């Protein structure tokens, strides 16, 4: 079967103006009304939840079983529509039908959340004996982990009316700001070496072997955002202002620190985040060494922001890697772990589950998503044949494999946290790089592969922490008032200086605008989970020698448990280690050190 480079989602809907979408939304709205009716009795139970008589347990559990089954059906149907629309918008940001539907879907999602609010608040406040019975129930047990985890922040809950007010207002408030950024990024044009193009295409040129092309692309993207820096600043201020105000309103019992909130969303303890970031800062020289080695290979005094995605010189003048060749390369690497994983990569392309063909109004970046019924992953990226594209494709296929091995689990047990989400993707990258390194026969070929390791060390040990540093400054500054564009530029430069130090000739002071992650409305601090996933995946990867033929079984078990354990529980259960201690992260950083040292040895002999 031939490989395909564009999506085929026609068995869900024919197009974004397919009447079947309107019919599905009508059915969903009717089902939400039924759920609201079923949840309404919990309104009376909320106030007495902590003293609920045991005689009331079974009738309420029976109601919960019915609601849970209704909600699962709605979530699957709504999820399918949402994924279809969002993927269509990624391919063409000017799709008016998709844009209209996206706002509608956010409204419907808010209505579902509001319908569930009485039950959700009840489950957060009810006495622990009731939760113990729920966890033991054959139907409801699959909800156990999520409910138990949410109860850790039960003192942040407001009344039913207040929760619904926040949810309703966020559709036209918080979420609209995120939508505006996405629309802007998808429609902005820039000029690179006399050619007008979208930001996605310009972003790919940052991987050009020609330094002047990289500089022109970087300046083109930067200038496009400078022309909209006031809008970008307004977006980022509005999103963070909303979060701070909501946090303040919820602080009726205690004020929750923004990092504690993020850690709860990431399902890690604050002590784990502190150990991760402190240990990484102490080892930031590893990433700096990688950049200095890359500069030596490129024969330039220092790396600059436009060089951070430069390919190894060995790639200069080489043929581009076709999409088919990339799939074959990745599949063969995956088969070193298990044949099923390699076959899966090929199947993704054969079935039209990957959209990588560049289009004029294409969104920037890359991601993996999934349809809920049937469980089918989808990958979006812009593929133009660079080695960076190959590694990105491997990264997203790692995400897809993670979803695939969980496809038989209850839906509620497949919602893994951001920290654990990046484990499978970076693990997949490592598989591909190691396979390529084993195949390399000349120093130039080895240099090209080890270049990817060096680039990863610089990204994860310097760029990701710099993003984290900036976002902390952003939130603290926003507490005092609006951070205008010049202030945002200054904070970004300061953050880069703290981590990169003298390993770069310049700092990218517009990165706060050019990087989507700072303007995601749904959650903040979409940065340190990448560092977590990088080091965590390396730690898991290093277990292969110890477990031998049993390793794939261990790895699969870890992936399957990511939606029903915290990160600390997962590591303690499967690896008998403590990630809240620096020693865990130091072990992974030693692996990075070895890789960078190997790269440096090749740069000396070059």
PDB file of N, CA, C and O in Angstrom, residues 205-238:
ATOM      1  N   UNK A 205      12.795  26.951   7.011  1.00  0.00           N
ATOM      2  CA  UNK A 205      14.034  27.483   6.459  1.00  0.00           C
ATOM      3  C   UNK A 205      15.085  27.742   7.542  1.00  0.00           C
ATOM      4  O   UNK A 205      16.255  27.947   7.238  1.00  0.00           O
ATOM      5  N   UNK A 206      14.668  27.712   8.802  1.00  0.00           N
ATOM      6  CA  UNK A 206      15.629  27.840   9.895  1.00  0.00           C
ATOM      7  C   UNK A 206      16.528  26.614   9.989  1.00  0.00           C
ATOM      8  O   UNK A 206      17.526  26.620  10.711  1.00  0.00           O
ATOM      9  N   UNK A 207      16.165  25.558   9.254  1.00  0.00           N
ATOM     10  CA  UNK A 207      16.996  24.352   9.187  1.00  0.00           C
ATOM     11  C   UNK A 207      17.805  24.302   7.894  1.00  0.00           C
ATOM     12  O   UNK A 207      18.368  23.258   7.549  1.00  0.00           O
ATOM     13  N   UNK A 208      17.875  25.408   7.174  1.00  0.00           N
ATOM     14  CA  UNK A 208      18.632  25.455   5.924  1.00  0.00           C
ATOM     15  C   UNK A 208      20.129  25.312   6.198  1.00  0.00           C
ATOM     16  O   UNK A 208      20.638  25.833   7.194  1.00  0.00           O
ATOM     17  N   UNK A 209      20.859  24.631   5.315  1.00  0.00           N
ATOM     18  CA  UNK A 209      22.313  24.549   5.482  1.00  0.00           C
ATOM     19  C   UNK A 209      23.017  25.882   5.205  1.00  0.00           C
ATOM     20  O   UNK A 209      24.172  26.062   5.586  1.00  0.00           O
ATOM     21  N   UNK A 210      22.309  26.818   4.563  1.00  0.00           N
ATOM     22  CA  UNK A 210      22.886  28.118   4.246  1.00  0.00           C
ATOM     23  C   UNK A 210      22.608  29.114   5.371  1.00  0.00           C
ATOM     24  O   UNK A 210      21.458  29.396   5.694  1.00  0.00           O
ATOM     25  N   UNK A 211      23.683  29.638   5.966  1.00  0.00           N
ATOM     26  CA  UNK A 211      23.504  30.526   7.116  1.00  0.00           C
ATOM     27  C   UNK A 211      22.745  31.795   6.740  1.00  0.00           C
ATOM     28  O   UNK A 211      21.935  32.300   7.512  1.00  0.00           O
ATOM     29  N   UNK A 212      23.010  32.323   5.541  1.00  0.00           N
ATOM     30  CA  UNK A 212      22.306  33.546   5.142  1.00  0.00           C
ATOM     31  C   UNK A 212      20.802  33.302   4.988  1.00  0.00           C
ATOM     32  O   UNK A 212      19.987  34.193   5.247  1.00  0.00           O
ATOM     33  N   UNK A 213      20.444  32.089   4.576  1.00  0.00           N
ATOM     34  CA  UNK A 213      19.018  31.749   4.470  1.00  0.00           C
ATOM     35  C   UNK A 213      18.387  31.650   5.854  1.00  0.00           C
ATOM     36  O   UNK A 213      17.273  32.132   6.083  1.00  0.00           O
ATOM     37  N   UNK A 214      19.117  31.021   6.782  1.00  0.00           N
ATOM     38  CA  UNK A 214      18.602  30.921   8.158  1.00  0.00           C
ATOM     39  C   UNK A 214      18.402  32.306   8.760  1.00  0.00           C
ATOM     40  O   UNK A 214      17.380  32.584   9.400  1.00  0.00           O
ATOM     41  N   UNK A 215      19.381  33.170   8.571  1.00  0.00           N
ATOM     42  CA  UNK A 215      19.282  34.539   9.104  1.00  0.00           C
ATOM     43  C   UNK A 215      18.108  35.269   8.474  1.00  0.00           C
ATOM     44  O   UNK A 215      17.325  35.937   9.177  1.00  0.00           O
ATOM     45  N   UNK A 216      17.943  35.129   7.154  1.00  0.00           N
ATOM     46  CA  UNK A 216      16.837  35.802   6.472  1.00  0.00           C
ATOM     47  C   UNK A 216      15.493  35.278   6.966  1.00  0.00           C
ATOM     48  O   UNK A 216      14.540  36.052   7.153  1.00  0.00           O
ATOM     49  N   UNK A 217      15.401  33.965   7.194  1.00  0.00           N
ATOM     50  CA  UNK A 217      14.158  33.367   7.700  1.00  0.00           C
ATOM     51  C   UNK A 217      13.871  33.858   9.116  1.00  0.00           C
ATOM     52  O   UNK A 217      12.725  34.208   9.451  1.00  0.00           O
ATOM     53  N   UNK A 218      14.889  33.873   9.954  1.00  0.00           N
ATOM     54  CA  UNK A 218      14.722  34.325  11.340  1.00  0.00           C
ATOM     55  C   UNK A 218      14.279  35.790  11.372  1.00  0.00           C
ATOM     56  O   UNK A 218      13.367  36.153  12.114  1.00  0.00           O
ATOM     57  N   UNK A 219      14.915  36.606  10.556  1.00  0.00           N
ATOM     58  CA  UNK A 219      14.545  38.028  10.500  1.00  0.00           C
ATOM     59  C   UNK A 219      13.141  38.206   9.925  1.00  0.00           C
ATOM     60  O   UNK A 219      12.385  39.068  10.381  1.00  0.00           O
ATOM     61  N   UNK A 220      12.790  37.383   8.925  1.00  0.00           N
ATOM     62  CA  UNK A 220      11.456  37.473   8.331  1.00  0.00           C
ATOM     63  C   UNK A 220      10.371  37.168   9.338  1.00  0.00           C
ATOM     64  O   UNK A 220       9.379  37.897   9.456  1.00  0.00           O
ATOM     65  N   UNK A 221      10.536  36.072  10.081  1.00  0.00           N
ATOM     66  CA  UNK A 221       9.561  35.700  11.112  1.00  0.00           C
ATOM     67  C   UNK A 221       9.521  36.761  12.201  1.00  0.00           C
ATOM     68  O   UNK A 221       8.442  37.186  12.653  1.00  0.00           O
ATOM     69  N   UNK A 222      10.690  37.195  12.623  1.00  0.00           N
ATOM     70  CA  UNK A 222      10.780  38.210  13.681  1.00  0.00           C
ATOM     71  C   UNK A 222      10.087  39.506  13.261  1.00  0.00           C
ATOM     72  O   UNK A 222       9.302  40.079  14.026  1.00  0.00           O
ATOM     73  N   UNK A 223      10.346  39.955  12.043  1.00  0.00           N
ATOM     74  CA  UNK A 223       9.739  41.200  11.564  1.00  0.00           C
ATOM     75  C   UNK A 223       8.220  41.085  11.454  1.00  0.00           C
ATOM     76  O   UNK A 223       7.492  42.049  11.723  1.00  0.00           O
ATOM     77  N   UNK A 224       7.748  39.889  11.057  1.00  0.00           N
ATOM     78  CA  UNK A 224       6.302  39.684  10.962  1.00  0.00           C
ATOM     79  C   UNK A 224       5.648  39.861  12.331  1.00  0.00           C
ATOM     80  O   UNK A 224       4.592  40.503  12.453  1.00  0.00           O
ATOM     81  N   UNK A 225       6.293  39.313  13.363  1.00  0.00           N
ATOM     82  CA  UNK A 225       5.722  39.422  14.707  1.00  0.00           C
ATOM     83  C   UNK A 225       5.932  40.806  15.309  1.00  0.00           C
ATOM     84  O   UNK A 225       5.098  41.274  16.090  1.00  0.00           O
ATOM     85  N   UNK A 226       7.050  41.463  14.956  1.00  0.00           N
ATOM     86  CA  UNK A 226       7.254  42.835  15.439  1.00  0.00           C
ATOM     87  C   UNK A 226       6.130  43.731  14.926  1.00  0.00           C
ATOM     88  O   UNK A 226       5.650  44.635  15.632  1.00  0.00           O
ATOM     89  N   UNK A 227       5.671  43.466  13.716  1.00  0.00           N
ATOM     90  CA  UNK A 227       4.565  44.240  13.168  1.00  0.00           C
ATOM     91  C   UNK A 227       3.261  44.020  13.920  1.00  0.00           C
ATOM     92  O   UNK A 227       2.315  44.809  13.777  1.00  0.00           O
ATOM     93  N   UNK A 228       3.200  42.963  14.722  1.00  0.00           N
ATOM     94  CA  UNK A 228       1.999  42.665  15.522  1.00  0.00           C
ATOM     95  C   UNK A 228       2.366  42.483  16.995  1.00  0.00           C
ATOM     96  O   UNK A 228       1.668  41.772  17.723  1.00  0.00           O
ATOM     97  N   UNK A 229       3.438  43.137  17.437  1.00  0.00           N
ATOM     98  CA  UNK A 229       3.896  42.912  18.800  1.00  0.00           C
ATOM     99  C   UNK A 229       2.913  43.445  19.846  1.00  0.00           C
ATOM    100  O   UNK A 229       2.790  42.867  20.935  1.00  0.00           O
ATOM    101  N   UNK A 230       2.199  44.525  19.511  1.00  0.00           N
ATOM    102  CA  UNK A 230       1.220  45.022  20.475  1.00  0.00           C
ATOM    103  C   UNK A 230       0.077  44.020  20.653  1.00  0.00           C
ATOM    104  O   UNK A 230      -0.390  43.782  21.772  1.00  0.00           O
ATOM    105  N   UNK A 231      -0.364  43.442  19.533  1.00  0.00           N
ATOM    106  CA  UNK A 231      -1.412  42.416  19.617  1.00  0.00           C
ATOM    107  C   UNK A 231      -0.912  41.213  20.401  1.00  0.00           C
ATOM    108  O   UNK A 231      -1.617  40.681  21.269  1.00  0.00           O
ATOM    109  N   UNK A 232       0.304  40.767  20.118  1.00  0.00           N
ATOM    110  CA  UNK A 232       0.884  39.621  20.812  1.00  0.00           C
ATOM    111  C   UNK A 232       1.015  39.896  22.303  1.00  0.00           C
ATOM    112  O   UNK A 232       0.738  39.021  23.140  1.00  0.00           O
ATOM    113  N   UNK A 233       1.443  41.104  22.639  1.00  0.00           N
ATOM    114  CA  UNK A 233       1.581  41.478  24.048  1.00  0.00           C
ATOM    115  C   UNK A 233       0.218  41.506  24.739  1.00  0.00           C
ATOM    116  O   UNK A 233       0.074  41.079  25.898  1.00  0.00           O
ATOM    117  N   UNK A 234      -0.786  41.993  24.031  1.00  0.00           N
ATOM    118  CA  UNK A 234      -2.142  42.018  24.596  1.00  0.00           C
ATOM    119  C   UNK A 234      -2.642  40.601  24.864  1.00  0.00           C
ATOM    120  O   UNK A 234      -3.243  40.323  25.911  1.00  0.00           O
ATOM    121  N   UNK A 235      -2.382  39.694  23.926  1.00  0.00           N
ATOM    122  CA  UNK A 235      -2.808  38.299  24.085  1.00  0.00           C
ATOM    123  C   UNK A 235      -2.166  37.676  25.321  1.00  0.00           C
ATOM    124  O   UNK A 235      -2.839  37.097  26.179  1.00  0.00           O
ATOM    125  N   UNK A 236      -0.846  37.804  25.429  1.00  0.00           N
ATOM    126  CA  UNK A 236      -0.125  37.146  26.509  1.00  0.00           C
ATOM    127  C   UNK A 236      -0.480  37.761  27.865  1.00  0.00           C
ATOM    128  O   UNK A 236      -0.540  37.070  28.890  1.00  0.00           O
ATOM    129  N   UNK A 237      -0.744  39.074  27.875  1.00  0.00           N
ATOM    130  CA  UNK A 237      -1.165  39.724  29.123  1.00  0.00           C
ATOM    131  C   UNK A 237      -2.578  39.321  29.515  1.00  0.00           C
ATOM    132  O   UNK A 237      -2.869  39.106  30.701  1.00  0.00           O
ATOM    133  N   UNK A 238      -3.468  39.237  28.536  1.00  0.00           N
ATOM    134  CA  UNK A 238      -4.853  38.870  28.826  1.00  0.00           C
ATOM    135  C   UNK A 238      -4.935  37.453  29.393  1.00  0.00           C
ATOM    136  O   UNK A 238      -5.643  37.201  30.371  1.00  0.00           O
TER     137      UNK A 238
END
